[in-house]
Coordinates of C-alpha atoms in Angstrom, one line a residue:
M1 CA -171.3 -90.7 9.1
E2 CA -174.7 -91.3 7.5
M3 CA -174.6 -94.9 8.8
L4 CA -174.2 -93.7 12.4
V5 CA -177.6 -91.9 12.4
P6 CA -179.8 -95.0 11.9
K7 CA -177.5 -96.9 14.3
F8 CA -177.7 -94.5 17.2
S9 CA -181.3 -93.6 16.6
K10 CA -182.2 -97.3 16.6
G11 CA -183.6 -97.0 13.1
K12 CA -185.8 -93.9 13.7
Y13 CA -183.9 -91.8 11.2
R14 CA -182.5 -93.1 7.9
N15 CA -179.9 -90.3 7.6
E16 CA -179.0 -86.8 8.8
G17 CA -181.6 -85.3 6.5
D18 CA -184.3 -87.0 8.4
L19 CA -182.8 -86.1 11.8
F20 CA -182.4 -82.4 11.1
A21 CA -185.8 -82.1 9.4
E22 CA -187.4 -82.5 12.8
P23 CA -187.8 -79.6 15.4
I24 CA -185.2 -79.7 18.1
S25 CA -186.5 -81.7 21.1
A26 CA -185.3 -83.4 24.2
Q27 CA -185.4 -86.7 22.3
N28 CA -183.2 -85.7 19.4
V29 CA -181.0 -82.9 20.5
K30 CA -178.3 -85.3 21.8
L31 CA -177.9 -87.0 18.5
M32 CA -178.0 -83.7 16.6
G33 CA -175.2 -82.3 18.7
E34 CA -173.2 -85.5 18.4
M35 CA -173.5 -85.5 14.6
I36 CA -172.6 -81.8 14.3
A37 CA -169.6 -82.3 16.6
L38 CA -168.4 -85.2 14.4
Q39 CA -168.7 -83.2 11.2
A40 CA -166.9 -80.2 12.8
L41 CA -164.0 -82.3 14.1
R42 CA -163.9 -84.2 10.8
T43 CA -163.4 -80.9 9.0
V44 CA -160.9 -79.3 11.4
K45 CA -158.7 -82.4 11.7
Q46 CA -157.6 -82.0 8.1
Y47 CA -155.6 -79.0 9.4
D48 CA -154.8 -80.2 12.9
M49 CA -153.8 -83.9 13.2
K50 CA -152.5 -83.4 16.8
I51 CA -155.5 -82.2 18.8
A52 CA -158.6 -82.4 16.5
D53 CA -157.8 -85.9 15.3
K54 CA -157.4 -87.1 18.9
L55 CA -160.8 -85.5 19.8
Y56 CA -162.4 -87.1 16.8
I57 CA -161.2 -90.6 17.6
G58 CA -162.2 -90.1 21.2
L59 CA -165.7 -89.0 20.2
I60 CA -166.2 -92.0 17.9
K61 CA -165.1 -94.3 20.7
D62 CA -167.5 -92.5 23.1
L63 CA -170.5 -93.0 20.8
H64 CA -169.9 -96.7 20.6
H65 CA -169.1 -97.4 24.3
M66 CA -170.7 -94.7 26.4
G67 CA -173.6 -96.9 27.3
E68 CA -171.2 -99.4 29.0
I69 CA -171.0 -99.5 32.8
D70 CA -168.2 -97.4 34.3
Y71 CA -167.2 -96.1 30.9
I72 CA -165.5 -92.6 31.1
V73 CA -166.1 -90.3 28.1
S74 CA -163.1 -88.6 26.4
D75 CA -162.4 -84.9 26.0
G76 CA -163.9 -85.4 22.5
Y77 CA -167.4 -85.6 24.0
D78 CA -167.0 -82.1 25.4
V79 CA -167.3 -80.9 21.8
A80 CA -170.6 -82.8 21.4
Q81 CA -171.9 -81.3 24.7
T82 CA -171.1 -77.8 23.4
A83 CA -173.2 -78.5 20.4
I84 CA -176.0 -80.1 22.4
C85 CA -176.2 -77.2 24.9
F86 CA -176.3 -74.6 22.1
L87 CA -179.1 -76.4 20.2
Y88 CA -181.2 -76.9 23.2
Q89 CA -181.8 -73.2 23.5
F90 CA -183.8 -73.5 20.4
K91 CA -186.1 -76.3 21.4
G92 CA -189.1 -76.5 19.2
R93 CA -187.4 -74.8 16.2
I94 CA -185.9 -76.3 13.0
V95 CA -182.1 -76.0 12.7
H96 CA -182.5 -74.5 9.3
E97 CA -184.4 -71.5 10.6
I98 CA -182.6 -68.1 10.7
Y99 CA -180.5 -67.6 13.8
G100 CA -179.4 -64.1 13.1
K101 CA -176.9 -62.1 11.0
D102 CA -173.2 -62.5 11.0
C103 CA -170.6 -59.7 11.1
K104 CA -171.1 -59.2 7.3
G105 CA -174.9 -58.8 7.6
K106 CA -175.5 -62.3 6.1
D107 CA -178.3 -64.4 7.5
I108 CA -177.1 -67.6 9.2
S109 CA -179.1 -70.6 10.3
I110 CA -179.2 -72.1 13.8
K111 CA -177.2 -75.1 12.5
L112 CA -174.5 -72.9 11.0
A113 CA -174.4 -70.9 14.2
C114 CA -173.9 -74.1 16.1
Y115 CA -171.0 -75.1 13.9
R116 CA -169.4 -71.8 14.7
E117 CA -169.9 -72.2 18.4
V118 CA -168.3 -75.7 18.2
D119 CA -165.5 -74.4 16.0
H120 CA -164.7 -71.7 18.6
F121 CA -164.7 -74.3 21.4
I122 CA -162.3 -76.6 19.4
S123 CA -160.1 -73.5 18.8
L124 CA -159.9 -73.0 22.6
L125 CA -158.8 -76.6 23.1
R126 CA -156.2 -76.3 20.3
N127 CA -154.7 -73.3 21.9
R128 CA -154.7 -74.6 25.4
P129 CA -151.2 -74.3 27.2
D130 CA -149.2 -77.5 27.4
R131 CA -147.5 -78.7 30.6
N132 CA -144.7 -76.2 30.1
G133 CA -147.2 -73.3 29.9
K134 CA -146.5 -72.8 26.2
I135 CA -149.5 -72.2 23.9
E136 CA -149.2 -73.9 20.5
Y137 CA -150.9 -72.0 17.7
I138 CA -151.7 -73.3 14.3
D139 CA -150.0 -71.5 11.4
F140 CA -153.0 -71.5 9.0
A141 CA -150.8 -70.1 6.3
D142 CA -149.2 -73.5 6.0
Y143 CA -152.5 -75.0 4.7
K144 CA -153.4 -73.8 1.2
A145 CA -156.7 -75.6 1.3
L146 CA -158.0 -73.7 4.3
P147 CA -160.8 -71.2 3.7
M148 CA -159.5 -67.5 3.5
D149 CA -161.1 -66.6 6.9
P150 CA -160.2 -69.5 9.3
V151 CA -162.3 -67.9 12.1
N152 CA -165.5 -68.4 10.1
C153 CA -164.4 -71.5 8.3
F154 CA -167.8 -73.1 8.5
E155 CA -169.3 -70.2 6.6
Q156 CA -167.5 -71.7 3.6
E157 CA -168.6 -74.9 1.8
Q158 CA -167.6 -77.8 3.9
T159 CA -165.8 -80.9 2.7
D160 CA -168.1 -83.0 0.6
Y161 CA -168.3 -86.6 2.0
T162 CA -171.1 -87.6 -0.3
K163 CA -169.1 -90.1 -2.3
Y164 CA -167.7 -91.7 0.9
D165 CA -171.2 -91.9 2.4
E166 CA -172.6 -93.4 -0.8
L167 CA -169.8 -96.0 -0.8
E168 CA -170.6 -96.9 2.8
G169 CA -174.2 -97.4 1.9
A170 CA -173.4 -99.5 -1.2
L171 CA -171.1 -101.8 0.7
Q172 CA -173.8 -102.2 3.4
L173 CA -171.2 -102.0 6.2
S174 CA -172.1 -103.3 9.6
A175 CA -171.4 -101.3 12.7
L176 CA -168.2 -103.3 13.3
E177 CA -167.0 -102.9 9.7
L178 CA -167.7 -99.2 9.8
A179 CA -165.7 -98.9 13.1
I180 CA -162.8 -100.8 11.6
L181 CA -162.8 -98.6 8.5
N182 CA -162.9 -95.4 10.5
C183 CA -159.9 -96.7 12.6
Y184 CA -157.8 -97.3 9.4
M185 CA -158.9 -94.0 7.9
N186 CA -157.5 -92.3 11.0
G187 CA -154.1 -93.9 10.4
M188 CA -154.2 -96.7 13.0
V189 CA -152.2 -99.9 12.4
Q190 CA -153.8 -103.3 13.0
S191 CA -152.5 -103.7 16.6
E192 CA -154.1 -100.3 17.4
V193 CA -157.4 -101.3 15.8
C194 CA -157.4 -104.5 17.9
A195 CA -156.9 -102.5 21.1
E196 CA -159.4 -99.8 20.2
L197 CA -162.2 -102.2 19.3
G198 CA -161.3 -105.0 21.6
I199 CA -161.3 -107.7 18.9
G200 CA -158.7 -110.1 17.5
R201 CA -156.6 -109.9 14.3
G202 CA -158.6 -112.8 12.8
K203 CA -161.9 -111.0 13.0
I204 CA -160.4 -107.8 11.6
N205 CA -158.8 -109.7 8.6
S206 CA -162.0 -111.5 7.9
R207 CA -164.0 -108.3 7.9
K208 CA -161.5 -106.6 5.7
A209 CA -161.6 -109.5 3.2
S210 CA -165.4 -109.3 3.2
I211 CA -165.3 -105.5 2.5
R212 CA -162.8 -106.0 -0.4
Q213 CA -164.9 -108.8 -1.9
R214 CA -168.1 -106.6 -1.9
Y215 CA -166.2 -103.7 -3.3
Y216 CA -164.8 -106.0 -6.1
N217 CA -168.3 -107.3 -6.8
L218 CA -169.6 -103.7 -7.2
Y219 CA -166.8 -102.0 -9.0
G220 CA -164.8 -104.9 -10.6
T221 CA -161.5 -103.6 -9.2
L222 CA -159.6 -103.2 -5.9

């Protein structure tokens, strides 16, 4: 995800640290909200591959194509808009400033409060009735890795993607290579990747071969 920040800020920010170090403004709140939404969905989809994963893939696609004429954003972008609207209330403030206290009397930051707002919105989407009027709830007891209090899951330490982000940086992935990698990480097969990104099998295979070669040059094994 670190690679997305410089791409969508057109090089203004090197990473999320640079982005969130600035006060919230009309110029950066959109990107802040999008990155928070991605991280939230990335965390929740470990426990919900049916709804959250679909929203995550949709949001990734939106970020890459929403500037195109007549492009219609997916439901995943609703998650980003929730984060953007929440953050904009605090225009001029830093996301690491104290927002208030939680139910346990513990201070929480604006950024953490935003994660909780987004988490609540995702929960509403997950529990939305289907066509038959049936509400499908997640049995959190089935997931041993879930924090003890699923309602406040973002209060706990989030999944550490540092090694993944470091690998992305070391391989110097292009925007297309990163998109291909994200598609495969989300369980897509090659035909689905072709349809998702609008490219042919030959280009995908050549990019995969290039990534493998760079990985081998760095680490000596595949």
